[in-house]
Short mmCIF file of C-alpha atoms in Angstrom, two decimals:
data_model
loop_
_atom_site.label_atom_id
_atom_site.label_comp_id
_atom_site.label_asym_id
_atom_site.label_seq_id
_atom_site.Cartn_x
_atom_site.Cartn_y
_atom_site.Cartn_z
CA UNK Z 13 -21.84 -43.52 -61.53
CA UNK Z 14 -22.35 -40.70 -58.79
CA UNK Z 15 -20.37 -39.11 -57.04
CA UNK Z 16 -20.01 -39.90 -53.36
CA UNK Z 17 -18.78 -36.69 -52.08
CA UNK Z 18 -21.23 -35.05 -50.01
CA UNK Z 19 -23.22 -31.71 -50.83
CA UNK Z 20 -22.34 -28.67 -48.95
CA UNK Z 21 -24.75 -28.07 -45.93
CA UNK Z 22 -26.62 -24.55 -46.21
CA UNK Z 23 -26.09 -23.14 -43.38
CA UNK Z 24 -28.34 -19.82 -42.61
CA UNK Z 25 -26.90 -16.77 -42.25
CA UNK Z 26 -27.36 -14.79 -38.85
CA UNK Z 27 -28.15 -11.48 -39.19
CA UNK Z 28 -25.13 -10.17 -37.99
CA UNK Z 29 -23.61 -12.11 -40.75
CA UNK Z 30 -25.86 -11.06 -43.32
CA UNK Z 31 -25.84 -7.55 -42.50
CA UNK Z 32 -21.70 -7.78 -42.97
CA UNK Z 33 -22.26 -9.63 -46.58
CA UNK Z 34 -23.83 -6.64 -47.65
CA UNK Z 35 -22.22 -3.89 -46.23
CA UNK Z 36 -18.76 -6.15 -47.89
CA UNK Z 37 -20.57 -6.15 -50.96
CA UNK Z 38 -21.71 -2.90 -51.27
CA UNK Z 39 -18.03 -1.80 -50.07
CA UNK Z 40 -16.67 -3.48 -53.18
CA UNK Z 41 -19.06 -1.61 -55.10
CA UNK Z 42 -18.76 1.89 -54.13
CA UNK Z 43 -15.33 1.88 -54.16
CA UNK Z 44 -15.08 0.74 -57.68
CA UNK Z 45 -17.73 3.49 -58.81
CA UNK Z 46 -19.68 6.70 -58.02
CA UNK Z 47 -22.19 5.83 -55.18
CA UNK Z 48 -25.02 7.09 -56.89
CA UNK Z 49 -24.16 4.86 -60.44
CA UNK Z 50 -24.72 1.46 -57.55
CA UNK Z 51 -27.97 0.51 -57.47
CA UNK Z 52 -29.61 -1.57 -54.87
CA UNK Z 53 -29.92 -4.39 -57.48
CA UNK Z 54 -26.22 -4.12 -57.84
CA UNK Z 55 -25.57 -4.64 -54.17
CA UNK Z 56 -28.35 -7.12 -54.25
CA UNK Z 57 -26.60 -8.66 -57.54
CA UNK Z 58 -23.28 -8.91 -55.74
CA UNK Z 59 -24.13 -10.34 -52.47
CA UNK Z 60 -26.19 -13.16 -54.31
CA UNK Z 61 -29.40 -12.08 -52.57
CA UNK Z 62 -33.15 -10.60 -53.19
CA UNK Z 63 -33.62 -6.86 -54.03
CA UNK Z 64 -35.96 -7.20 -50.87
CA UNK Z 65 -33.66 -8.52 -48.79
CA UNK Z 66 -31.27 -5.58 -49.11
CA UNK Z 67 -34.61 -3.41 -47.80
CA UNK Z 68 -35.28 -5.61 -45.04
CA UNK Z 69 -31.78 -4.58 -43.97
CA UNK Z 70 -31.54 -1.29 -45.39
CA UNK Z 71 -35.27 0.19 -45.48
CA UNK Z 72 -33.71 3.87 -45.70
CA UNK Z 73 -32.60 2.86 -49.37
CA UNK Z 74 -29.26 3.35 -50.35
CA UNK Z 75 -28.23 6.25 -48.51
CA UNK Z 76 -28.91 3.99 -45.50
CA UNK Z 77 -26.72 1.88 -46.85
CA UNK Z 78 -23.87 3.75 -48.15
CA UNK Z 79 -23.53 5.61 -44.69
CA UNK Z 80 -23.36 2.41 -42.90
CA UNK Z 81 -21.18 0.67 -45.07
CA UNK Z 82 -18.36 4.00 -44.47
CA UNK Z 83 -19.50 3.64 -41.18
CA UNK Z 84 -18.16 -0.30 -40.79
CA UNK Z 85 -15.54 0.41 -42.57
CA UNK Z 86 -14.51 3.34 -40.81
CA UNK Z 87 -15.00 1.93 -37.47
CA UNK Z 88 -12.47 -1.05 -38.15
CA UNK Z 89 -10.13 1.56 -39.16
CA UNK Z 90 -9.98 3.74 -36.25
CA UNK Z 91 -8.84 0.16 -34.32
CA UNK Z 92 -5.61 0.68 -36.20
CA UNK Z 93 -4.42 3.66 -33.91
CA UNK Z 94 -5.11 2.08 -30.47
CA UNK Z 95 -1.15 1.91 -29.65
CA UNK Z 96 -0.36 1.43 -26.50
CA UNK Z 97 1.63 4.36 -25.20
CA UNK Z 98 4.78 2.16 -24.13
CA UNK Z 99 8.19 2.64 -25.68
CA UNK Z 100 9.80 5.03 -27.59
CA UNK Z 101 7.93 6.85 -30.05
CA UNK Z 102 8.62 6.21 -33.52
CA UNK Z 103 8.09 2.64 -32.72
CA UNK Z 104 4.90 2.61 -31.99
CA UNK Z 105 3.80 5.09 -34.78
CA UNK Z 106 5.52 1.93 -37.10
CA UNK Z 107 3.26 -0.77 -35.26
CA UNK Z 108 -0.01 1.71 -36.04
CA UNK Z 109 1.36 2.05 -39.45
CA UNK Z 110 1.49 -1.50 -39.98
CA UNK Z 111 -2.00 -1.88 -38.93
CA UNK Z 112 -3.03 0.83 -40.92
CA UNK Z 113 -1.26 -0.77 -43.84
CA UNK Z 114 -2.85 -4.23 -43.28
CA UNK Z 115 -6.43 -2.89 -43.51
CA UNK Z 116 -5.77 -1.31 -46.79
CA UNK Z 117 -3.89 -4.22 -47.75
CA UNK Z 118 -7.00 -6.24 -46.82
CA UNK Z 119 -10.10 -3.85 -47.37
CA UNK Z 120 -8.29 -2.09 -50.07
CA UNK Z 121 -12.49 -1.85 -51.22
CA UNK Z 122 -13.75 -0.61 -48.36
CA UNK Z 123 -10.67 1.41 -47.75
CA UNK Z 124 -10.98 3.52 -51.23
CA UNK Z 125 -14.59 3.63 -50.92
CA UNK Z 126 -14.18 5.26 -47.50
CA UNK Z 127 -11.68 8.00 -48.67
CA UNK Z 128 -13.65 8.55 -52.37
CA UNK Z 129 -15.18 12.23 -52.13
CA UNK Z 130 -17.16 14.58 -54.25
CA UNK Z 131 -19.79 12.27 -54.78
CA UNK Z 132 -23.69 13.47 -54.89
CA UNK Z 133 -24.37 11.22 -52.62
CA UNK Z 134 -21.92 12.41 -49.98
CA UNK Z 135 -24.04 13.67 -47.33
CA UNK Z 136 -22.93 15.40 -43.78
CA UNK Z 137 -22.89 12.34 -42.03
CA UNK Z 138 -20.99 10.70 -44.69
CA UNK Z 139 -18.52 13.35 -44.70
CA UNK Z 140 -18.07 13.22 -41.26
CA UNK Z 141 -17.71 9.80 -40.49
CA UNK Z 142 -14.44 10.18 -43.18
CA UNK Z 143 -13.50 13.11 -40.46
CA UNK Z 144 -14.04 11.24 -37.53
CA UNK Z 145 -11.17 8.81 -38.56
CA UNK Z 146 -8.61 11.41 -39.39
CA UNK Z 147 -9.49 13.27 -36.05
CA UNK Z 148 -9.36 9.98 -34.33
CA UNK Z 149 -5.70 9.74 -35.54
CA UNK Z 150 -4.70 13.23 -35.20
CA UNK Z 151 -6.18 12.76 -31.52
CA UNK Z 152 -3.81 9.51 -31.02
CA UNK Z 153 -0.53 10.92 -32.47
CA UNK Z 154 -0.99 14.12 -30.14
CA UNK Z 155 -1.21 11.69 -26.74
CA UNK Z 156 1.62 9.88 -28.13
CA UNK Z 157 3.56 12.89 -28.21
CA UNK Z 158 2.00 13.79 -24.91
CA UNK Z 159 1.23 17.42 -26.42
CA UNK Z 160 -2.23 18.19 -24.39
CA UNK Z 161 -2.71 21.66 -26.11
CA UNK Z 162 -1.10 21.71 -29.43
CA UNK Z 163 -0.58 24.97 -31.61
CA UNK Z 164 -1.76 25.65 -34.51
CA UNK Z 165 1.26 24.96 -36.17
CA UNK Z 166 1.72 21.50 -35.19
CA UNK Z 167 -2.04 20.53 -35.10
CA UNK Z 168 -1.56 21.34 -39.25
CA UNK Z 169 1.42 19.27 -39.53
CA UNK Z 170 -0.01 16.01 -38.18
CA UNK Z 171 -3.32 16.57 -39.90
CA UNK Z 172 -0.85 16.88 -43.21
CA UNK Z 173 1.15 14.53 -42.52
CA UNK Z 174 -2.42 11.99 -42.13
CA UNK Z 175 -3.51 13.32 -45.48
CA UNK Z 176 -0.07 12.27 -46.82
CA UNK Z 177 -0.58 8.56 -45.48
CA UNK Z 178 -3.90 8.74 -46.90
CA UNK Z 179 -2.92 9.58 -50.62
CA UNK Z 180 0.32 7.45 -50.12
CA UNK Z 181 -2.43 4.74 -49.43
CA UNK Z 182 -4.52 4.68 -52.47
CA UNK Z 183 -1.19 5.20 -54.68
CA UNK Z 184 0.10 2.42 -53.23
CA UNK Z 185 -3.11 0.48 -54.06
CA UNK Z 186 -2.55 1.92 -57.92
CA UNK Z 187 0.75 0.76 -57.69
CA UNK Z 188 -0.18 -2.94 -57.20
CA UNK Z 189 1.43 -2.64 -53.11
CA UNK Z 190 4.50 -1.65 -54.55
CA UNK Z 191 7.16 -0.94 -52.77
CA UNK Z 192 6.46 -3.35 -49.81
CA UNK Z 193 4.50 -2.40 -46.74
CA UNK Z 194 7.60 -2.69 -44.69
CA UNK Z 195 9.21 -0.02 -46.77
CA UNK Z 196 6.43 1.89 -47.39
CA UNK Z 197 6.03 1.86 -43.55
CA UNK Z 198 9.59 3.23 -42.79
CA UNK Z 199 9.05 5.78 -45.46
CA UNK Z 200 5.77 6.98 -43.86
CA UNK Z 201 7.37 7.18 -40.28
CA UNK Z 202 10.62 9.44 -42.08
CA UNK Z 203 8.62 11.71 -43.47
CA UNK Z 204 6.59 12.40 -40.14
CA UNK Z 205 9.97 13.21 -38.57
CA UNK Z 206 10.98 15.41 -41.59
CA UNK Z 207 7.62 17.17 -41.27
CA UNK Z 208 8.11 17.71 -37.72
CA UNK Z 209 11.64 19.13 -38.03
CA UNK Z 210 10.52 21.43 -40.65
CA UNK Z 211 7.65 23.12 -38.62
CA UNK Z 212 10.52 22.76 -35.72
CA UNK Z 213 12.23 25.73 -37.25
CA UNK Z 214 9.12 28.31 -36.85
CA UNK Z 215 7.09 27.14 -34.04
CA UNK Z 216 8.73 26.35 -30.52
CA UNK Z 217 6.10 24.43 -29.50
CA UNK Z 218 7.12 21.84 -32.55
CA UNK Z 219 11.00 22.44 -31.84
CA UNK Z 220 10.85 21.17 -27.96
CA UNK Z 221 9.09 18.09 -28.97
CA UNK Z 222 11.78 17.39 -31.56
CA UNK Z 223 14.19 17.41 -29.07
CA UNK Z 224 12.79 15.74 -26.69
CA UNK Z 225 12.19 13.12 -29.64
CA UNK Z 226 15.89 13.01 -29.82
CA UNK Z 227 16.43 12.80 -26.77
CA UNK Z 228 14.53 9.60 -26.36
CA UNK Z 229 15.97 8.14 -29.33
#
C-alpha cells in the first residue's frame, strides 16, 4: 500500500535566502563556541549544505563570515531603538526595551554570539560593529532626552546603564527568561532612573534632566 500524501516540492533557495541560512547557522554556532573552534565544515554541517557552497558565499573564509554574520545580527538589533520621539519618556524607553527583549528572546544565538568577546578571531571590524550598536543606542537615548551635548558624566551613565542591559541580557538567557520580559523590562527602565538620579547629585547637567523628567511624569 503507498501512501498518497504528496512529497514536499524542493523549492530553490534565492540567494538572499541562502545567504541568511548560513549566516543563521553560523550564528548558532559561534555563539555556542569560540569562533575560531567553528570550522567551515561545521557551518557547512549545520546549514545542510556543501563545504563549497559556504565559499561561493563566503570566499574570504571564515573571517568573512564571522564579520558578516555580527554584522546581520547587529544590524537587526540597532532596529530595536528606532522609537519614535512621541510621549513621555520612560514609555518609550519600555517599548525599545521590549524590542530589545524580543530579539534576544528570538536570536538569543545570534544575540550571545554578537556580545561574546576575547576571541582570536575578534578583529577591528568585528569589534566595532559590537560598538556601533551600543553607540547607536547611547545616540538614541540622548535625542530622547533631547540632551544635544551631553557631559561627561551623563554620557558614562547611559553607556553603563547599556552595558547593564547587556549583561542583564545574557543572564537572563542563563536563567531560562526568568523573570518574565515584562518584569525584566520594568526592572531595566527603574534602574535607568536610579542611575540617572544618582549621577543627578554631582553633575547639573544630569540633575536638570531629572527634573524635567519629573516634571513630565
Amino acid at each position: 500500500m503507498t501512501s498518497s500524501a504528496p512529497t514536499p516540492a524542493y523549492r530553490r533557495l534565492s540567494v538572499e535566502e541562502r545567504r541568511s541560512q548560513l549566516l543563521d547557522a553560523a550564528l548558532s554556532l559561534f555563539a555556542h563556541r569560540l569562533p575560531e573552534d567553528v570550522s567551515l565544515d561545521d557551518v557547512a554541517e549545520a546549514a545542510g549544505v556543501s563545504r563549497p557552497l559556504v565559499y561561493r558565499y563566503f570566499p574570504g573564509g571564515k573571517q568573512q563570515l564571522y564579520e558578516a554574520a555580527l554584522r546581520s545580527a547587529a544590524e537587526e538589533l540597532q532596529k530595536c531603538f528606532d522609537e519614535p520621539r512621541e510621549g513621555p519618556l520612560l514609555p518609550r524607553l519600555a517599548r525599545a526595551l521590549d524590542r530589545y527583549l524580543d530579539f534576544v528572546d528570538q536570536h538569543d544565538a545570534g544575540f550571545s554570539a554578537l556580545l561574546q568577546g576575547g576571541s582570536v578571531v575578534e578583529t577591528s571590524r568585528t569589534t566595532a560593529t559590537v560598538d556601533g550598536v551600543r553607540r547607536a543606542a547611547a545616540e538614541h537615548i540622548m535625542r530622547h532626552l533631547e540632551v544635544t551635548d551631553p557631559g561627561p558624566r551623563l554620557r558614562m551613565t547611559v553607556r553603563m546603564w547599556i552595558t547593564a542591559v547587556e549583561a542583564a541580557s545574557l543572564i537572563w538567557l542563563d536563567e531560562d527568561k526568568q523573570p518574565p520580559a515584562g518584569e525584566l523590562r520594568d526592572w531595566l527602565v527603574e534602574q535607568f532612573v536610579a542611575v540617572l538620579t544618582v549621577t543627578a547629585r554631582r553633575d547639573p547637567q544630569t540633575s536638570a534632566l531629572v527634573e524635567t523628567m519629573a516634571a513630565s511624569g
